[in-house]
Amino acid sequence: MNLLRSCLLAGLLLLAGTATAQTTTDAEAKKRIEQTLRYYLDGGTNRDQALVTKAFQPEAQMIYLKDGATFSIMPIQTYLANIKPGPRLERSTRVVSIDVAGKAAQARVESEGADYRMVDFINLLEIDGEWKIVNKIFYRLSKTQTAASK
């Protein structure tokens, strides 16, 4: 009976150790993912094309509804080319959530300006040891839409 208890206890400790290791790995991944998201958000706010570029896989895409109705896909290179130096954007940004599964992750980030709130759903992959955004689906809400949805 003592041998059985010892085996069960050892098995439970092994499982607990594996869960702790996974949690630590996920926590470390989330920190690195948040840094990638900050490249995107802070680079956009500061109109810093080089910083935004660090966040994206070169083949990434942006998927959205143009004018709120027409399904559209934009290669990330087109998006990056449109980032021009200028005054800092007056907006606040935040990382709402990050969900990690191995080398894949999904995040929700939001940006809010004087007359809009932008909601981005971002998919990331860990590629060659770096977390990169591989696609972004977004929707821009006007402040009147935001107020109506509360």
PDB file of C-alpha atoms in Angstrom:
ATOM      1  CA  MET A   1       0.000   0.000   0.000  1.00  0.00           C
ATOM      2  CA  ASN A   2       2.844   2.419   0.813  1.00  0.00           C
ATOM      3  CA  LEU A   3       4.400   1.703  -2.596  1.00  0.00           C
ATOM      4  CA  LEU A   4       1.098   2.566  -4.300  1.00  0.00           C
ATOM      5  CA  ARG A   5       0.819   5.812  -2.325  1.00  0.00           C
ATOM      6  CA  SER A   6       4.413   6.695  -3.161  1.00  0.00           C
ATOM      7  CA  CYS A   7       3.808   6.076  -6.878  1.00  0.00           C
ATOM      8  CA  LEU A   8       0.621   8.145  -6.836  1.00  0.00           C
ATOM      9  CA  LEU A   9       2.348  10.981  -4.989  1.00  0.00           C
ATOM     10  CA  ALA A  10       5.291  10.914  -7.404  1.00  0.00           C
ATOM     11  CA  GLY A  11       2.876  11.001 -10.357  1.00  0.00           C
ATOM     12  CA  LEU A  12       0.995  13.970  -8.915  1.00  0.00           C
ATOM     13  CA  LEU A  13       4.230  15.843  -8.252  1.00  0.00           C
ATOM     14  CA  LEU A  14       5.382  15.157 -11.817  1.00  0.00           C
ATOM     15  CA  LEU A  15       2.078  16.482 -13.205  1.00  0.00           C
ATOM     16  CA  ALA A  16       2.255  19.545 -10.971  1.00  0.00           C
ATOM     17  CA  GLY A  17       5.809  20.218 -12.124  1.00  0.00           C
ATOM     18  CA  THR A  18       4.774  19.935 -15.772  1.00  0.00           C
ATOM     19  CA  ALA A  19       1.859  22.333 -15.228  1.00  0.00           C
ATOM     20  CA  THR A  20       4.157  24.800 -13.467  1.00  0.00           C
ATOM     21  CA  ALA A  21       6.711  24.589 -16.272  1.00  0.00           C
ATOM     22  CA  GLN A  22       3.988  25.198 -18.864  1.00  0.00           C
ATOM     23  CA  THR A  23       2.634  28.158 -16.891  1.00  0.00           C
ATOM     24  CA  THR A  24       6.127  29.659 -16.655  1.00  0.00           C
ATOM     25  CA  THR A  25       6.640  29.119 -20.375  1.00  0.00           C
ATOM     26  CA  ASP A  26       3.267  30.736 -21.151  1.00  0.00           C
ATOM     27  CA  ALA A  27       4.067  33.671 -18.862  1.00  0.00           C
ATOM     28  CA  GLU A  28       7.432  34.182 -20.597  1.00  0.00           C
ATOM     29  CA  ALA A  29       5.770  33.876 -24.014  1.00  0.00           C
ATOM     30  CA  LYS A  30       3.143  36.449 -23.037  1.00  0.00           C
ATOM     31  CA  LYS A  31       5.877  38.940 -22.051  1.00  0.00           C
ATOM     32  CA  ARG A  32       7.588  38.474 -25.408  1.00  0.00           C
ATOM     33  CA  ILE A  33       4.269  38.682 -27.275  1.00  0.00           C
ATOM     34  CA  GLU A  34       3.375  41.867 -25.405  1.00  0.00           C
ATOM     35  CA  GLN A  35       6.698  43.352 -26.556  1.00  0.00           C
ATOM     36  CA  THR A  36       5.789  42.538 -30.182  1.00  0.00           C
ATOM     37  CA  LEU A  37       2.375  44.140 -29.679  1.00  0.00           C
ATOM     38  CA  ARG A  38       4.060  47.244 -28.193  1.00  0.00           C
ATOM     39  CA  TYR A  39       6.236  47.527 -31.339  1.00  0.00           C
ATOM     40  CA  TYR A  40       3.014  47.621 -33.347  1.00  0.00           C
ATOM     41  CA  LEU A  41       1.059  49.961 -31.044  1.00  0.00           C
ATOM     42  CA  ASP A  42       3.845  52.341 -30.028  1.00  0.00           C
ATOM     43  CA  GLY A  43       5.280  52.413 -33.537  1.00  0.00           C
ATOM     44  CA  GLY A  44       1.858  53.318 -34.923  1.00  0.00           C
ATOM     45  CA  THR A  45       1.266  56.002 -32.321  1.00  0.00           C
ATOM     46  CA  ASN A  46       4.682  57.534 -33.026  1.00  0.00           C
ATOM     47  CA  ARG A  47       4.473  57.008 -36.812  1.00  0.00           C
ATOM     48  CA  ASP A  48       7.647  54.927 -36.636  1.00  0.00           C
ATOM     49  CA  GLN A  49       7.612  52.586 -39.626  1.00  0.00           C
ATOM     50  CA  ALA A  50      10.778  50.736 -38.537  1.00  0.00           C
ATOM     51  CA  LEU A  51       9.291  49.927 -35.121  1.00  0.00           C
ATOM     52  CA  VAL A  52       5.983  48.709 -36.586  1.00  0.00           C
ATOM     53  CA  THR A  53       7.895  46.586 -39.112  1.00  0.00           C
ATOM     54  CA  LYS A  54       9.593  44.718 -36.224  1.00  0.00           C
ATOM     55  CA  ALA A  55       6.168  43.403 -35.158  1.00  0.00           C
ATOM     56  CA  PHE A  56       5.107  41.788 -38.440  1.00  0.00           C
ATOM     57  CA  GLN A  57       6.055  38.720 -40.438  1.00  0.00           C
ATOM     58  CA  PRO A  58       6.791  40.073 -43.967  1.00  0.00           C
ATOM     59  CA  GLU A  59       3.980  37.976 -45.505  1.00  0.00           C
ATOM     60  CA  ALA A  60       1.380  39.083 -42.935  1.00  0.00           C
ATOM     61  CA  GLN A  61      -2.017  40.400 -43.985  1.00  0.00           C
ATOM     62  CA  MET A  62      -4.618  42.787 -42.628  1.00  0.00           C
ATOM     63  CA  ILE A  63      -8.222  41.693 -43.087  1.00  0.00           C
ATOM     64  CA  TYR A  64     -11.056  44.172 -42.688  1.00  0.00           C
ATOM     65  CA  LEU A  65     -14.327  45.525 -44.035  1.00  0.00           C
ATOM     66  CA  LYS A  66     -13.543  48.534 -46.233  1.00  0.00           C
ATOM     67  CA  ASP A  67     -16.022  51.314 -45.534  1.00  0.00           C
ATOM     68  CA  GLY A  68     -17.581  48.938 -43.017  1.00  0.00           C
ATOM     69  CA  ALA A  69     -19.009  46.671 -45.730  1.00  0.00           C
ATOM     70  CA  THR A  70     -16.600  45.311 -48.360  1.00  0.00           C
ATOM     71  CA  PHE A  71     -14.358  42.363 -47.434  1.00  0.00           C
ATOM     72  CA  SER A  72     -10.754  43.449 -48.017  1.00  0.00           C
ATOM     73  CA  ILE A  73      -7.273  42.007 -47.577  1.00  0.00           C
ATOM     74  CA  MET A  74      -4.207  44.238 -47.490  1.00  0.00           C
ATOM     75  CA  PRO A  75      -0.652  42.853 -47.596  1.00  0.00           C
ATOM     76  CA  ILE A  76       1.271  44.158 -44.597  1.00  0.00           C
ATOM     77  CA  GLN A  77       3.885  45.679 -46.917  1.00  0.00           C
ATOM     78  CA  THR A  78       1.198  48.032 -48.275  1.00  0.00           C
ATOM     79  CA  TYR A  79       0.178  49.004 -44.744  1.00  0.00           C
ATOM     80  CA  LEU A  80       3.805  49.632 -43.736  1.00  0.00           C
ATOM     81  CA  ALA A  81       4.427  51.789 -46.814  1.00  0.00           C
ATOM     82  CA  ASN A  82       1.575  54.067 -45.684  1.00  0.00           C
ATOM     83  CA  ILE A  83       3.221  54.868 -42.334  1.00  0.00           C
ATOM     84  CA  LYS A  84       4.752  58.288 -42.848  1.00  0.00           C
ATOM     85  CA  PRO A  85       6.690  60.386 -40.325  1.00  0.00           C
ATOM     86  CA  GLY A  86       4.613  63.044 -38.640  1.00  0.00           C
ATOM     87  CA  PRO A  87       3.377  64.267 -35.298  1.00  0.00           C
ATOM     88  CA  ARG A  88       2.586  61.691 -32.646  1.00  0.00           C
ATOM     89  CA  LEU A  89      -1.005  60.455 -32.878  1.00  0.00           C
ATOM     90  CA  GLU A  90      -3.248  61.541 -30.014  1.00  0.00           C
ATOM     91  CA  ARG A  91      -4.553  58.145 -28.951  1.00  0.00           C
ATOM     92  CA  SER A  92      -4.376  55.656 -26.134  1.00  0.00           C
ATOM     93  CA  THR A  93      -3.569  51.991 -26.706  1.00  0.00           C
ATOM     94  CA  ARG A  94      -3.875  48.870 -24.628  1.00  0.00           C
ATOM     95  CA  VAL A  95      -3.350  45.133 -24.822  1.00  0.00           C
ATOM     96  CA  VAL A  96      -6.678  43.637 -23.740  1.00  0.00           C
ATOM     97  CA  SER A  97      -5.801  39.932 -23.835  1.00  0.00           C
ATOM     98  CA  ILE A  98      -3.229  37.386 -24.949  1.00  0.00           C
ATOM     99  CA  ASP A  99      -3.958  33.669 -25.342  1.00  0.00           C
ATOM    100  CA  VAL A 100      -1.019  31.310 -25.999  1.00  0.00           C
ATOM    101  CA  ALA A 101      -0.972  27.708 -27.227  1.00  0.00           C
ATOM    102  CA  GLY A 102       2.587  26.520 -27.822  1.00  0.00           C
ATOM    103  CA  LYS A 103       4.047  28.606 -30.641  1.00  0.00           C
ATOM    104  CA  ALA A 104       0.713  30.170 -31.637  1.00  0.00           C
ATOM    105  CA  ALA A 105      -1.062  33.061 -29.955  1.00  0.00           C
ATOM    106  CA  GLN A 106      -4.029  35.359 -30.338  1.00  0.00           C
ATOM    107  CA  ALA A 107      -4.301  38.859 -28.917  1.00  0.00           C
ATOM    108  CA  ARG A 108      -6.847  41.633 -28.722  1.00  0.00           C
ATOM    109  CA  VAL A 109      -5.569  45.194 -28.689  1.00  0.00           C
ATOM    110  CA  GLU A 110      -7.450  48.474 -28.763  1.00  0.00           C
ATOM    111  CA  SER A 111      -6.592  52.012 -29.774  1.00  0.00           C
ATOM    112  CA  GLU A 112      -8.768  54.961 -28.911  1.00  0.00           C
ATOM    113  CA  GLY A 113      -8.651  58.434 -30.397  1.00  0.00           C
ATOM    114  CA  ALA A 114     -10.885  61.469 -30.065  1.00  0.00           C
ATOM    115  CA  ASP A 115     -13.581  60.144 -32.402  1.00  0.00           C
ATOM    116  CA  TYR A 116     -12.934  56.392 -32.758  1.00  0.00           C
ATOM    117  CA  ARG A 117     -12.047  53.106 -31.092  1.00  0.00           C
ATOM    118  CA  MET A 118     -10.099  50.543 -33.130  1.00  0.00           C
ATOM    119  CA  VAL A 119     -10.336  46.877 -32.114  1.00  0.00           C
ATOM    120  CA  ASP A 120      -7.664  44.532 -33.495  1.00  0.00           C
ATOM    121  CA  PHE A 121      -7.726  40.746 -33.279  1.00  0.00           C
ATOM    122  CA  ILE A 122      -4.153  39.654 -33.909  1.00  0.00           C
ATOM    123  CA  ASN A 123      -2.714  36.209 -34.642  1.00  0.00           C
ATOM    124  CA  LEU A 124       0.944  35.597 -33.887  1.00  0.00           C
ATOM    125  CA  LEU A 125       3.404  32.752 -34.387  1.00  0.00           C
ATOM    126  CA  GLU A 126       6.790  32.190 -32.810  1.00  0.00           C
ATOM    127  CA  ILE A 127       9.055  32.042 -35.867  1.00  0.00           C
ATOM    128  CA  ASP A 128      12.780  31.412 -35.443  1.00  0.00           C
ATOM    129  CA  GLY A 129      12.510  32.330 -31.759  1.00  0.00           C
ATOM    130  CA  GLU A 130      10.630  35.611 -32.328  1.00  0.00           C
ATOM    131  CA  TRP A 131       6.924  36.310 -31.954  1.00  0.00           C
ATOM    132  CA  LYS A 132       5.590  37.914 -35.133  1.00  0.00           C
ATOM    133  CA  ILE A 133       2.142  39.106 -36.143  1.00  0.00           C
ATOM    134  CA  VAL A 134       1.015  36.973 -39.096  1.00  0.00           C
ATOM    135  CA  ASN A 135      -2.419  38.511 -39.551  1.00  0.00           C
ATOM    136  CA  LYS A 136      -4.655  41.157 -38.136  1.00  0.00           C
ATOM    137  CA  ILE A 137      -8.415  41.494 -38.368  1.00  0.00           C
ATOM    138  CA  PHE A 138      -9.734  44.849 -37.236  1.00  0.00           C
ATOM    139  CA  TYR A 139     -12.806  47.001 -36.994  1.00  0.00           C
ATOM    140  CA  ARG A 140     -12.994  50.744 -36.460  1.00  0.00           C
ATOM    141  CA  LEU A 141     -15.904  51.981 -34.356  1.00  0.00           C
ATOM    142  CA  SER A 142     -16.904  55.623 -34.319  1.00  0.00           C
ATOM    143  CA  LYS A 143     -17.544  57.117 -30.879  1.00  0.00           C
ATOM    144  CA  THR A 144     -21.271  57.094 -31.668  1.00  0.00           C
ATOM    145  CA  GLN A 145     -21.111  53.324 -32.395  1.00  0.00           C
ATOM    146  CA  THR A 146     -19.087  52.786 -29.211  1.00  0.00           C
ATOM    147  CA  ALA A 147     -21.651  54.689 -27.099  1.00  0.00           C
ATOM    148  CA  ALA A 148     -24.563  52.794 -28.689  1.00  0.00           C
ATOM    149  CA  SER A 149     -22.976  49.411 -27.924  1.00  0.00           C
ATOM    150  CA  LYS A 150     -22.659  50.113 -24.156  1.00  0.00           C
TER     151      LYS A 150
END
